[in-house]
Coordinates of C-alpha atoms in Angstrom, one line a residue:
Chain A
X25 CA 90.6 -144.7 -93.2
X26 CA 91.7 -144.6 -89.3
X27 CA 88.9 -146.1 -86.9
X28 CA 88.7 -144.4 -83.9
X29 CA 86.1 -143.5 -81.1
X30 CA 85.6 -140.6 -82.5
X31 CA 84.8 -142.0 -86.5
X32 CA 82.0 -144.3 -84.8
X33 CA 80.6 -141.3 -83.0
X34 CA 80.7 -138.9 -86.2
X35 CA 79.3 -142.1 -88.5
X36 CA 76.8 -142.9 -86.1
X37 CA 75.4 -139.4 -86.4
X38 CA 75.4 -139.4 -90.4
X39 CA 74.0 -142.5 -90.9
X40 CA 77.2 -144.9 -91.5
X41 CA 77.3 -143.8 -95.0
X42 CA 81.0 -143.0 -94.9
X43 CA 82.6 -146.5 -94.0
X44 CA 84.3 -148.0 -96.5
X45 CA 85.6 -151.3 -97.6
X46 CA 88.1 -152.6 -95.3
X47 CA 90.6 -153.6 -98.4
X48 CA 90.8 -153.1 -102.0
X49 CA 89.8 -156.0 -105.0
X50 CA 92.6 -155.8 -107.4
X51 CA 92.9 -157.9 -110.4
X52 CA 96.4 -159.4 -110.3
X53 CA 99.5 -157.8 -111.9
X54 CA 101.7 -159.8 -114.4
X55 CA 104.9 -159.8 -111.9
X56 CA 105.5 -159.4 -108.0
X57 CA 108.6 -159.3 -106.0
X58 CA 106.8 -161.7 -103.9
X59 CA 104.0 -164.1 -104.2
X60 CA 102.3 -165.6 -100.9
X61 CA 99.9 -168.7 -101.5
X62 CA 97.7 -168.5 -99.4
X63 CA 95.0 -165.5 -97.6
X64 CA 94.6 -167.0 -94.2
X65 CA 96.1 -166.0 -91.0
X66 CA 99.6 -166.9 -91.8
X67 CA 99.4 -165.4 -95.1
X68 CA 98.1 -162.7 -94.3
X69 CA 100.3 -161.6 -91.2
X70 CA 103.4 -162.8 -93.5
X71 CA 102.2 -159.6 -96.0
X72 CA 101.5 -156.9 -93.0
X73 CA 105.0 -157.8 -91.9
X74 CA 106.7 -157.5 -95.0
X75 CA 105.1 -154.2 -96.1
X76 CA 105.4 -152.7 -92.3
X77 CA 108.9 -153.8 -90.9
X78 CA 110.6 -154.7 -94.7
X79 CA 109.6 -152.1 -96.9
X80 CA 108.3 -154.8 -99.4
X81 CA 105.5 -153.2 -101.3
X82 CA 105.3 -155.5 -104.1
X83 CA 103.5 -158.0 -103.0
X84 CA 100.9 -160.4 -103.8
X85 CA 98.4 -162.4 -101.4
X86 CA 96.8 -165.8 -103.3
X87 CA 93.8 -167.0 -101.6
X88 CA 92.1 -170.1 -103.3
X89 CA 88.2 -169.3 -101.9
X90 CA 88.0 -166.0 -99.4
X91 CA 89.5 -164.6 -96.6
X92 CA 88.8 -166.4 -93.1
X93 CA 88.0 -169.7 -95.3
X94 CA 90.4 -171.6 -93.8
X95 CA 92.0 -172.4 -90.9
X96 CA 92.2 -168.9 -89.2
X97 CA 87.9 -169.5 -89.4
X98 CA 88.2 -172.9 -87.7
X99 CA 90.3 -172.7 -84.7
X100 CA 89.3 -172.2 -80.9
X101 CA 91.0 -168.8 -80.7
X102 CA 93.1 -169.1 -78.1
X103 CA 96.7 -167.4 -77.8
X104 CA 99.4 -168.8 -75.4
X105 CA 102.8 -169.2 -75.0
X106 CA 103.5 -172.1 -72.8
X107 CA 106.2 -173.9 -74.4
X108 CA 108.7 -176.0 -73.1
X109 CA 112.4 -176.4 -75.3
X110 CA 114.6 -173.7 -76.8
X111 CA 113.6 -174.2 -80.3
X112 CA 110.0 -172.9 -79.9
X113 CA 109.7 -171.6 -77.1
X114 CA 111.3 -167.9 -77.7
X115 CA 108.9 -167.8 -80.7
X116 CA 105.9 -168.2 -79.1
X117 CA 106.9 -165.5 -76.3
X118 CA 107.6 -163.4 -79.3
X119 CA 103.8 -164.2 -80.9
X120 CA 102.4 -163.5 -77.2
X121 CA 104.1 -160.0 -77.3
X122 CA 103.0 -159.4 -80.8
X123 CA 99.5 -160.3 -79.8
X124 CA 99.8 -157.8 -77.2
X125 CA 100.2 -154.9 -79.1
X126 CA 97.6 -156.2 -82.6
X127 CA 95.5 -153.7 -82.2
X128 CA 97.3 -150.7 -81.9
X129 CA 99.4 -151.8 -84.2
X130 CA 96.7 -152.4 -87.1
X131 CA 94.2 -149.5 -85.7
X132 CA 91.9 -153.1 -85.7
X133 CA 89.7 -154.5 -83.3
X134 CA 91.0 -158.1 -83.0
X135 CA 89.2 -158.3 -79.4
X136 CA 92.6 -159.6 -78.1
X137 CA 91.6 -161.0 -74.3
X138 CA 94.5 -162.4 -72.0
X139 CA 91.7 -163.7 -69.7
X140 CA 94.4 -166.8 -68.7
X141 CA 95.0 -170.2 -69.2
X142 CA 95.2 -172.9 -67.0
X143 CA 96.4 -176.4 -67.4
X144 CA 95.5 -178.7 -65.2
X145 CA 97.7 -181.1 -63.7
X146 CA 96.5 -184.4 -62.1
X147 CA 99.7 -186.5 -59.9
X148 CA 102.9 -185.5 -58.8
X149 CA 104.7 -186.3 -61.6
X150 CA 102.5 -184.0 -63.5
X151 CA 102.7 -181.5 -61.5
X152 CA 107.3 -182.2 -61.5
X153 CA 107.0 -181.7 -65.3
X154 CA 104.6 -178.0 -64.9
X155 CA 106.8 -176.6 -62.4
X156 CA 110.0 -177.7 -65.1
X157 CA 107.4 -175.8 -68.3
X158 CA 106.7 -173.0 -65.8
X159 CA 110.9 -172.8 -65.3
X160 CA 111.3 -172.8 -69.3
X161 CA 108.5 -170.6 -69.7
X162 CA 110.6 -167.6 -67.4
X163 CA 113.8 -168.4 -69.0
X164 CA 111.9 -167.1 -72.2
X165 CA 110.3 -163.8 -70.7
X166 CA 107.3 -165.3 -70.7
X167 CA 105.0 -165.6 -67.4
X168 CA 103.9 -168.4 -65.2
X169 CA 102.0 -169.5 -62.1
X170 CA 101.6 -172.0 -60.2
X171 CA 98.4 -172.7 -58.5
X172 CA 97.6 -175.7 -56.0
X173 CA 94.8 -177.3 -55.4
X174 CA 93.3 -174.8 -52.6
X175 CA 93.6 -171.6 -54.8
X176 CA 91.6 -173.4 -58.1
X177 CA 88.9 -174.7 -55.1
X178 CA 88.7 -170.9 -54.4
X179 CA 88.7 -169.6 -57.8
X180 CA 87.2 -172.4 -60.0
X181 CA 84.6 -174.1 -57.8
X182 CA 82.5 -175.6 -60.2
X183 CA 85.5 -178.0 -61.3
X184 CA 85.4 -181.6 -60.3
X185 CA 88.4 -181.8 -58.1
X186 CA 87.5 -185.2 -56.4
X187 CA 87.2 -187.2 -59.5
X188 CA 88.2 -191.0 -59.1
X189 CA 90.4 -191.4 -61.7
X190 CA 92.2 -188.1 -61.9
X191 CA 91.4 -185.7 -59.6
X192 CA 92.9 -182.4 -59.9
X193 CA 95.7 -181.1 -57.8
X194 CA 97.0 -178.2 -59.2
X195 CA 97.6 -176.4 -62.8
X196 CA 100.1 -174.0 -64.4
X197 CA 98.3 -170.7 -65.0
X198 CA 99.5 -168.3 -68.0
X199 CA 98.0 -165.0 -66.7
X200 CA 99.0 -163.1 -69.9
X201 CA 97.4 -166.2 -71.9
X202 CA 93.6 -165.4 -73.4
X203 CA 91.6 -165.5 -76.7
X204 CA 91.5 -163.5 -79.4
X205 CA 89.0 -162.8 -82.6
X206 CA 90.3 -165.0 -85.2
X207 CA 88.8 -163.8 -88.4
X208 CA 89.3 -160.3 -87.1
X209 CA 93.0 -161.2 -86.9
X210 CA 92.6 -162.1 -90.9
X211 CA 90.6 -158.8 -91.5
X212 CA 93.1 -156.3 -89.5
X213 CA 96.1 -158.0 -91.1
X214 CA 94.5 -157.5 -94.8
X215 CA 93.1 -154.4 -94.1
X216 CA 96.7 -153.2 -92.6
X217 CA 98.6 -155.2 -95.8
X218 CA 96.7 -153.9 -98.5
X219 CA 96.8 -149.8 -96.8
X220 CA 100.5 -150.6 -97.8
X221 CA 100.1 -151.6 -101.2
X222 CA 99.8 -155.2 -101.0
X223 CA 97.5 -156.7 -103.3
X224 CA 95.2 -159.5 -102.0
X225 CA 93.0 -161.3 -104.7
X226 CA 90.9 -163.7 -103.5
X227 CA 89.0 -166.5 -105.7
X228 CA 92.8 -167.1 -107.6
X229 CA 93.6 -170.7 -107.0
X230 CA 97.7 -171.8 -107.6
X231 CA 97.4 -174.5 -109.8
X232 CA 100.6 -174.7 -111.1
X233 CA 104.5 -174.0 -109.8
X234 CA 106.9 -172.7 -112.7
X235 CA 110.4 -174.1 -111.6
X236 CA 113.0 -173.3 -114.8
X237 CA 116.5 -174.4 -113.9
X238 CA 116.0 -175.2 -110.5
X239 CA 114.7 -171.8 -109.8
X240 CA 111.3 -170.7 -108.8
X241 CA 110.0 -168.3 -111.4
X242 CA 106.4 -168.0 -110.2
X243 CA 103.1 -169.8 -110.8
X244 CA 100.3 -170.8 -112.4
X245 CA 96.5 -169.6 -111.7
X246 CA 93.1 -169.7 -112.0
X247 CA 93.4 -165.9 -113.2
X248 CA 96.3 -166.7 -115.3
X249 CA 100.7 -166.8 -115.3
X250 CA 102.1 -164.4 -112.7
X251 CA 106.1 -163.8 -111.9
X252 CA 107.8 -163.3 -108.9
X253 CA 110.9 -163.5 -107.9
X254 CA 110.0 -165.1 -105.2
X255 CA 107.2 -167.2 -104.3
X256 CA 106.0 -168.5 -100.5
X257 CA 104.0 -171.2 -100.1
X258 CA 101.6 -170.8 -96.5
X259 CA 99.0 -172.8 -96.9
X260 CA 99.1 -174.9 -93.7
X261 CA 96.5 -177.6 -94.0
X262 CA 97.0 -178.0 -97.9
X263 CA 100.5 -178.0 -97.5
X264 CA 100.8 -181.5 -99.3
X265 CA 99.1 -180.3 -102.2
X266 CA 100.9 -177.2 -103.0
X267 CA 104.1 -178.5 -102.3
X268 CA 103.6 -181.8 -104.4
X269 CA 102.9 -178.8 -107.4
X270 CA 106.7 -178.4 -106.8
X271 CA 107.7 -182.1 -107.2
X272 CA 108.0 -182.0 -102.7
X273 CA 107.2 -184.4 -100.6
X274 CA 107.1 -182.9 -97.0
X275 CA 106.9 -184.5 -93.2
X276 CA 103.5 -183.7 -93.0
X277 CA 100.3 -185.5 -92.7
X278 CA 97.1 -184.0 -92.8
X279 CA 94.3 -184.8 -90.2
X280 CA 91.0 -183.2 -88.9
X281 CA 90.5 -181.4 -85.6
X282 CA 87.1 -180.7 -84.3
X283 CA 85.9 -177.9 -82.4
X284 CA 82.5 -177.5 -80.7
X285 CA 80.4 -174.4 -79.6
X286 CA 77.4 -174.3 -77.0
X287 CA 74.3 -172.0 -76.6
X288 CA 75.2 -169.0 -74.9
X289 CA 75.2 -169.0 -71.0
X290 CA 76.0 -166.1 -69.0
X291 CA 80.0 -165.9 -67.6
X292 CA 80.8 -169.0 -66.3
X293 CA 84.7 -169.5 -67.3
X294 CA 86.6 -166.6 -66.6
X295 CA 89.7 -167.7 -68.8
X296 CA 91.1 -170.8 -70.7
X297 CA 91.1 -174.3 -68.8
X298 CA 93.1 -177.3 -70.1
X299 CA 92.3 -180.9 -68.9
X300 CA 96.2 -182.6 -68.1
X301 CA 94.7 -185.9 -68.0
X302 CA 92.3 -186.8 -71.1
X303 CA 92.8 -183.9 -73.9
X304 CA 90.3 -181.1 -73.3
X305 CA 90.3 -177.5 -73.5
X306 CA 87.7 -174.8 -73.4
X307 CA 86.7 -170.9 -72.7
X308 CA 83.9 -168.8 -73.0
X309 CA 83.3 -166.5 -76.0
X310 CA 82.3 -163.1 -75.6
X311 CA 78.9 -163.6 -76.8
X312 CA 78.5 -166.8 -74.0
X313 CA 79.1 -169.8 -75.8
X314 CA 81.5 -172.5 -74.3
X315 CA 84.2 -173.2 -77.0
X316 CA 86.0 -176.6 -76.5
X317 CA 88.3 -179.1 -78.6
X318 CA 90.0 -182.3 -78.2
X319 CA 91.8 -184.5 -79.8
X320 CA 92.3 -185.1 -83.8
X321 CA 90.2 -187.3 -85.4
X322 CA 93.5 -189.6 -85.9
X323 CA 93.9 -190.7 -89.8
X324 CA 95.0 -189.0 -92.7
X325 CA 92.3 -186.5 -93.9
X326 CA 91.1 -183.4 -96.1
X327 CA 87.7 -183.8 -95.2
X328 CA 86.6 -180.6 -93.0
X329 CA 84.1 -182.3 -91.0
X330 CA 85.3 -185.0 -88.6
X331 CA 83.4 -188.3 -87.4
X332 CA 81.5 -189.4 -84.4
X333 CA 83.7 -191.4 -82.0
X334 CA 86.1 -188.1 -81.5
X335 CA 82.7 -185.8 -80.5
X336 CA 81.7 -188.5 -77.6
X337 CA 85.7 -188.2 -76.3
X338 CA 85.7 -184.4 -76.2
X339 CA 82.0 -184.6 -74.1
X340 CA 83.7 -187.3 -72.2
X341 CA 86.8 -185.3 -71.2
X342 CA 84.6 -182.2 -70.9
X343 CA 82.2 -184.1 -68.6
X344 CA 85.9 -185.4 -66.2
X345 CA 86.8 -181.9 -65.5
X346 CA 83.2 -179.6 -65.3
X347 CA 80.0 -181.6 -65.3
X348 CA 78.0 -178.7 -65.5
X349 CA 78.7 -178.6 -69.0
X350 CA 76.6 -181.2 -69.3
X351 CA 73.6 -179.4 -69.0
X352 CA 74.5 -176.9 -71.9
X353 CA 73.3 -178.0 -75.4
X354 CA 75.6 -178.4 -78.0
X355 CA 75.1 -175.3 -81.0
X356 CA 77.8 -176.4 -83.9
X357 CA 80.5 -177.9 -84.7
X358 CA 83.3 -177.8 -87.2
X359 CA 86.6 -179.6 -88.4
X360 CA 89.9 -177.8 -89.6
X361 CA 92.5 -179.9 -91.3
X362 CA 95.7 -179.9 -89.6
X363 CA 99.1 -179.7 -91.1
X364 CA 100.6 -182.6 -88.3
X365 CA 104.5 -182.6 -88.6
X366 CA 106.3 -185.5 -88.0
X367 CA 107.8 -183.7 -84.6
X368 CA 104.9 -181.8 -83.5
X369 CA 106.9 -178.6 -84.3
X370 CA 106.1 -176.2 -87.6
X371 CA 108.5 -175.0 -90.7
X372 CA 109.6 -171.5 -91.6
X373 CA 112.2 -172.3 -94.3
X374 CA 113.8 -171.9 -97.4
X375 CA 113.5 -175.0 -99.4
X376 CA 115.8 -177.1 -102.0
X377 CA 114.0 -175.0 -105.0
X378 CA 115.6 -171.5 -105.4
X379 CA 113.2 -168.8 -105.1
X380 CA 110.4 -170.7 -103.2
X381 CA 109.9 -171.0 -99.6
X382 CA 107.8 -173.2 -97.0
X383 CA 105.9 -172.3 -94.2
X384 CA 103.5 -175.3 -93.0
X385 CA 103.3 -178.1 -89.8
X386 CA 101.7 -176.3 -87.4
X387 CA 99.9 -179.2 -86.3
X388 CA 97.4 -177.8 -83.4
X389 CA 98.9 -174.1 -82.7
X390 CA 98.9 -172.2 -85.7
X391 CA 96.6 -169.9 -84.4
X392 CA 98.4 -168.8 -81.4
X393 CA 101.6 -168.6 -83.6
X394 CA 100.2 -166.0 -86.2
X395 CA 101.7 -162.7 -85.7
X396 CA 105.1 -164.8 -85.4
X397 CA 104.9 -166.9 -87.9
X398 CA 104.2 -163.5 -90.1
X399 CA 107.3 -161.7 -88.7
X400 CA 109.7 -164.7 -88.9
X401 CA 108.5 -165.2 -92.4
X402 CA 108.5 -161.6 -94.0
X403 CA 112.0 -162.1 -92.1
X404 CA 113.2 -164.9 -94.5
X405 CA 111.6 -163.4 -97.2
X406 CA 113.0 -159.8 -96.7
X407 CA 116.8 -161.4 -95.7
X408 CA 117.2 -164.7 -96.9
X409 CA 118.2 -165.8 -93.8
X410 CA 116.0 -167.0 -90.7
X411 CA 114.8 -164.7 -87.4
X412 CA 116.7 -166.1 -84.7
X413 CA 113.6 -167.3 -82.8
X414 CA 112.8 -169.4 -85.8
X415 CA 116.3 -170.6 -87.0
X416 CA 115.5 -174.1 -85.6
X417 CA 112.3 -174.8 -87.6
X418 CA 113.8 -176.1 -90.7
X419 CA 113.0 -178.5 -93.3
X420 CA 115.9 -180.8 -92.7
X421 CA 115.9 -181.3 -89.1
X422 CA 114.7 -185.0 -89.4
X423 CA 117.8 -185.5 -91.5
X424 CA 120.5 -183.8 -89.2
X425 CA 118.6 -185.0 -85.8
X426 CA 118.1 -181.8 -85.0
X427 CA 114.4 -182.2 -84.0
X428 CA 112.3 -180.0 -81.9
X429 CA 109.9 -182.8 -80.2
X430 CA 108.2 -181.2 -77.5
X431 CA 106.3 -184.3 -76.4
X432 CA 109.2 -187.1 -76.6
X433 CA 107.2 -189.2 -79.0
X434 CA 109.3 -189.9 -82.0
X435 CA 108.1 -190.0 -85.1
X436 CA 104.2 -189.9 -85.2
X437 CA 102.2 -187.4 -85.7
X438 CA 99.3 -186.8 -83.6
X439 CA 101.2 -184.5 -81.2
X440 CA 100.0 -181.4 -79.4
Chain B
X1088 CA 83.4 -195.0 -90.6
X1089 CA 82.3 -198.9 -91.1
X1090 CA 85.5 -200.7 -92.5
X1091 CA 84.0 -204.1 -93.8
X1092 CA 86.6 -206.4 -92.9
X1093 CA 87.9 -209.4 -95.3
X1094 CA 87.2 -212.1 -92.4
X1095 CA 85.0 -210.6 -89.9
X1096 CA 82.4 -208.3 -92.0
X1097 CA 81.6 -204.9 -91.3
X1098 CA 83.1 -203.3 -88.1
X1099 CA 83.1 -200.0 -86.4
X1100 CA 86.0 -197.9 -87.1
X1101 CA 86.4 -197.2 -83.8
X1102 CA 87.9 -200.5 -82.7
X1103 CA 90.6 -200.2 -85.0
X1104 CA 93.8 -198.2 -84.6
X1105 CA 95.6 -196.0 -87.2
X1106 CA 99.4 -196.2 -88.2
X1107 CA 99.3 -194.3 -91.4
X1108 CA 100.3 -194.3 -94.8
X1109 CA 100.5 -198.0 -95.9
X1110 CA 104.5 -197.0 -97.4
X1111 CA 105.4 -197.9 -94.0
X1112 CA 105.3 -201.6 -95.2
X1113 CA 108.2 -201.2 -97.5
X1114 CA 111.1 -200.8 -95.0
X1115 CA 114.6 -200.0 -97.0
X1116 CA 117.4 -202.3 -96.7
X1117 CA 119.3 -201.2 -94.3
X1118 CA 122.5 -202.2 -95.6
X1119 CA 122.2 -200.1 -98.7
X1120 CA 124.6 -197.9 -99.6
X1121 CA 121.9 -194.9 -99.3
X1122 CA 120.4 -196.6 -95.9
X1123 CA 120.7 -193.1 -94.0
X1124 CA 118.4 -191.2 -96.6
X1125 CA 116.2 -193.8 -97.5
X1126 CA 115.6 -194.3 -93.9
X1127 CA 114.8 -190.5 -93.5
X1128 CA 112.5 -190.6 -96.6
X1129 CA 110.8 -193.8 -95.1
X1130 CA 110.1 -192.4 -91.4
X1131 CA 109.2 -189.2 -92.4
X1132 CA 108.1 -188.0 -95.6
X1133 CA 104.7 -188.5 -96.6
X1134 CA 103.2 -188.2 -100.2
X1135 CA 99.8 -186.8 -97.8
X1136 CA 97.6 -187.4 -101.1
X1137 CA 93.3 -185.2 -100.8
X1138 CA 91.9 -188.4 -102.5
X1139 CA 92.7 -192.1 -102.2
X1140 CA 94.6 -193.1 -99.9
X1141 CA 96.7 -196.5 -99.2
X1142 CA 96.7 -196.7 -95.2
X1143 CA 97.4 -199.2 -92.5
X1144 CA 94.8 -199.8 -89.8
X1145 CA 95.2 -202.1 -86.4
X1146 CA 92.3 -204.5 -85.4
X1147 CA 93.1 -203.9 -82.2
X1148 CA 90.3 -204.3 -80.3
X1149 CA 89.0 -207.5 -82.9
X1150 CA 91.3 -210.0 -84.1
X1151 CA 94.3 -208.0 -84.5
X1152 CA 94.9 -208.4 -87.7
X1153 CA 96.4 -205.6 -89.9
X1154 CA 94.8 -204.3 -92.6
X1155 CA 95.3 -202.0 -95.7
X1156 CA 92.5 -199.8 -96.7
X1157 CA 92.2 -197.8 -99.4
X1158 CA 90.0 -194.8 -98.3
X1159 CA 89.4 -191.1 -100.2
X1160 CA 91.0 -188.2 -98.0
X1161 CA 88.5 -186.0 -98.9
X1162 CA 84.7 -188.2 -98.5
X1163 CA 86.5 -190.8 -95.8
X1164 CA 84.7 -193.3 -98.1
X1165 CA 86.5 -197.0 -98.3
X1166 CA 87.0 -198.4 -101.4
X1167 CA 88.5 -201.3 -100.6
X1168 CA 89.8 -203.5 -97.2
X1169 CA 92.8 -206.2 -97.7
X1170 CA 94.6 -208.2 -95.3
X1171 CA 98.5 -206.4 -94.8
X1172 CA 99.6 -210.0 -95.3
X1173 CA 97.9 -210.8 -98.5
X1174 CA 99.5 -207.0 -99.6
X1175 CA 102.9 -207.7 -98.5
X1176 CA 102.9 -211.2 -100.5
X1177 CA 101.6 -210.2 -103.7
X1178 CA 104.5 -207.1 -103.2
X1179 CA 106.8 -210.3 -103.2
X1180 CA 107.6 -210.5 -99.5
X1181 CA 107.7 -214.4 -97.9
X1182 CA 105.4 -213.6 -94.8

């Protein structure tokens, strides 16, 4: 079933009786070409991908609870592309440009906005480093801009600009930048997936890898054996748990990040703003609530719910940059477990294990990377061999040196 | 989080700082014959366990002693709080 104008205008006349269910519930087959652990974003976009641009038809979508459980339902929606090195940056142009045409290209309303992001820089320096991104950022196809402190005074008044410790002087815009729906991102990829033949089953936990020989042969569920041929594990988050089902240990750690929403308020924030100083972002939803984040919580966790000290450092930051928020009551909050990888950067890989693939360590910005991460992935899946925007993001960089370390921080997670 | 430490009592998690998984005591030799890998394994892969957890923590804003915790991944609740020192002697280490 298409949606168009026209369908809402012809249901809204006959009652909405004719709308149907968005994708089908089918009990899982005894073999697939290709398995996917894993019915969130990544998953998901990973499955549209290899049915739409691969011809791969037999294909199976694992999710452990439903769709939009996971990570792609606890995020703070917002797509960008303002990367810095060689190794990542391409790809995240590439997801910006996929973002760009979602919705036409799954006939689903993802709400895609490219209201802009800003990040805020603070000294000279700061501002030395922005100008350098903003340099990187062209050199990828991607857009930037530079505002100074007079242009934000005109467009962002209500921004505290003379504050003692860092007061702002500029920021890095990324006009094409924005927010998008995220569980309509899950829903139009599984809807678009399963039109193709792929079959998502939800409430079908992997509880087991079958390795014979060295080679993957497909796994163990909650619903019972199924065989692949191939099997990808994209479960960023639980990463440590599915992969120690293979006998893997991986360089990944797994922490909490909160997010918070406030009561709606009428427009306020007309994009994204990022605080350079202290580590603060926020934008306004469509339905008026402020959406903001910080940092992680900082030690190893599964939990998804964080604890108390981070909440008073995100209302500290947020209170640095725009005091007004102040005034605005706090609605919910939630906690997503982060997949943090030892270089800040993700993994689209084959691994040691014939047959079974990794795609994890997305640390902060999986959400922005989705449609990507899909394409790159179906792309290894479909050809055995990487997409050239993702060739660098392999398991054994911390053995050859080859690391992608956006931040200059060795070894630690807690990056981005 | 409260981590009830051995000498000081209960303390607020917040003064202390995070390194990670408490592995990172057991630095390889480096002259091994395998140094390179075992290095590799030791700075970067992570067993990452949902459950308990063996972890290194900083008393940095107390008396700056390190500690190992055991903690669940999954509840954050503590099971247990050692000195690093008294950890790394029973493991056979001299200091």
């Amino acid at each position: 079933m298409r949606y168009s104008a026209f369908r809402i205008f012809k249901e809204g006349l006959t009652g909405n009786k004719g709308w149907k269910a968005a994708w089908r519930e089918p009990d899982p087959k005894p073999e697939y070409d290709i398995i996917i652990i894993g019915g969130g974003g990544h998953g998901l976009s990973t499955a549209y991908y290899l049915s739409k641009e691969f011809g791969m038809r037999n294909v199976a979508v694992l999710e452990k609870g439903w769709l939009g459980s996971g990570n792609i339902g606890r995020n703070t929606t917002i797509i960008r592309s303002n990367y810095l090195l060689p190794g990542n940056q391409p790809f995240y142009e590439m997801s910006m440009k996929l973002w760009e045409n979602l919705e036409q290209d799954t006939n689903y309303n993802s709400m895609v906005s490219q209201r802009s992001i800003l990040n805020l820089f603070h000294s000279d320096a700061q501002r030395d480093a922005f100008v350098r991104r903003g340099n990187a950022m062209f050199l990828s196809g991607a857009d930037a801009e530079l505002a100074d402190e007079a242009q934000l005074r005109r467009e962002l008044p209500f921004l505290n600009f003379d504050n003692a410790r860092f007061p702002i002087k500029g920021g890095l815009y990324q006009r094409r930048g924005g927010t998008a729906r995220h569980d309509a991102v899950a829903w139009g990829y599984a809807r678009g997936a399963d039109s193709r033949g792929v079959d998502i089953i939800q409430n079908c936990e992997v509880t087991g890898i079958d390795i014979e020989n060295g080679v993957c042969r497909g796994v163990q569920t909650t619903r019972g054996a199924i065989r692949a041929r191939k099997v990808a594990m994209c479960v960023a988050g639980s990463s440590g748990r599915v992969a120690a089902l293979a006998g893997m240990r991986l360089p990944i750690e797994s922490h909490v990040l909160q997010a918070f929403v406030s009561e709606g308020l009428k427009p306020v924030l007309p994009g994204v703003i990022t605080f350079g100083a202290g580590h603060f972002y926020v934008s306004q939803s469509d339905k008026g609530g402020l959406v903001f984040g910080g940092d992680i919580d900082g030690y190893n966790t599964y939990a998804q719910r964080g604890n108390l000290p981070v909440v008073e450092d995100v209302a500290e930051g947020g209170m640095a940059i725009m005091p007004m928020i102040g005034r605005a009551r706090l609605l919910r909050s939630w906690g997503g477990v982060m997949d943090m990888s030892m270089d800040g950067t993700p993994f689209i890989d084959k691994t040691h294990i014939e047959g079974l693939y990794f795609n994890g360590g997305w640390c902060y910005g999986g959400f922005k990377a989705t449609p990507a991460s899909g394409y790159c992935y179906a792309h290894l899946l479909a050809k055995d061999e990487p997409h050239p925007v993702a060739a660098q993001m392999r398991l054994d960089r911390f053995m050859t040196g080859n690391l992608i370390d956006e931040k200059g921080q060795g070894n630690q997670p807690n990056l981005h | 989080m409260i981590i009830n430490h051995p000498l000081l009592g209960p303390r607020d998690a917040a003064e202390f700082v995070y390194l990670g998984d408490a592995c990172m005591m057991d630095r390889p030799d480096w002259q091994a014959e395998d140094a390179m890998a075992q290095f590799v394994e030791y700075g970067y892969l992570r067993d990452n366990p949902a459950g308990e957890h063996q972890e290194l923590w900083y008393h940095e804003q107390g008396d700056r002693s390190w500690l190992v915790i055991t903690r669940n991944t999954l509840t954050h609740e503590i099971s247990k709080v050692e000195m690093a020192r008294d950890v790394a002697r029973s493991r056979g280490r001299d200091k």
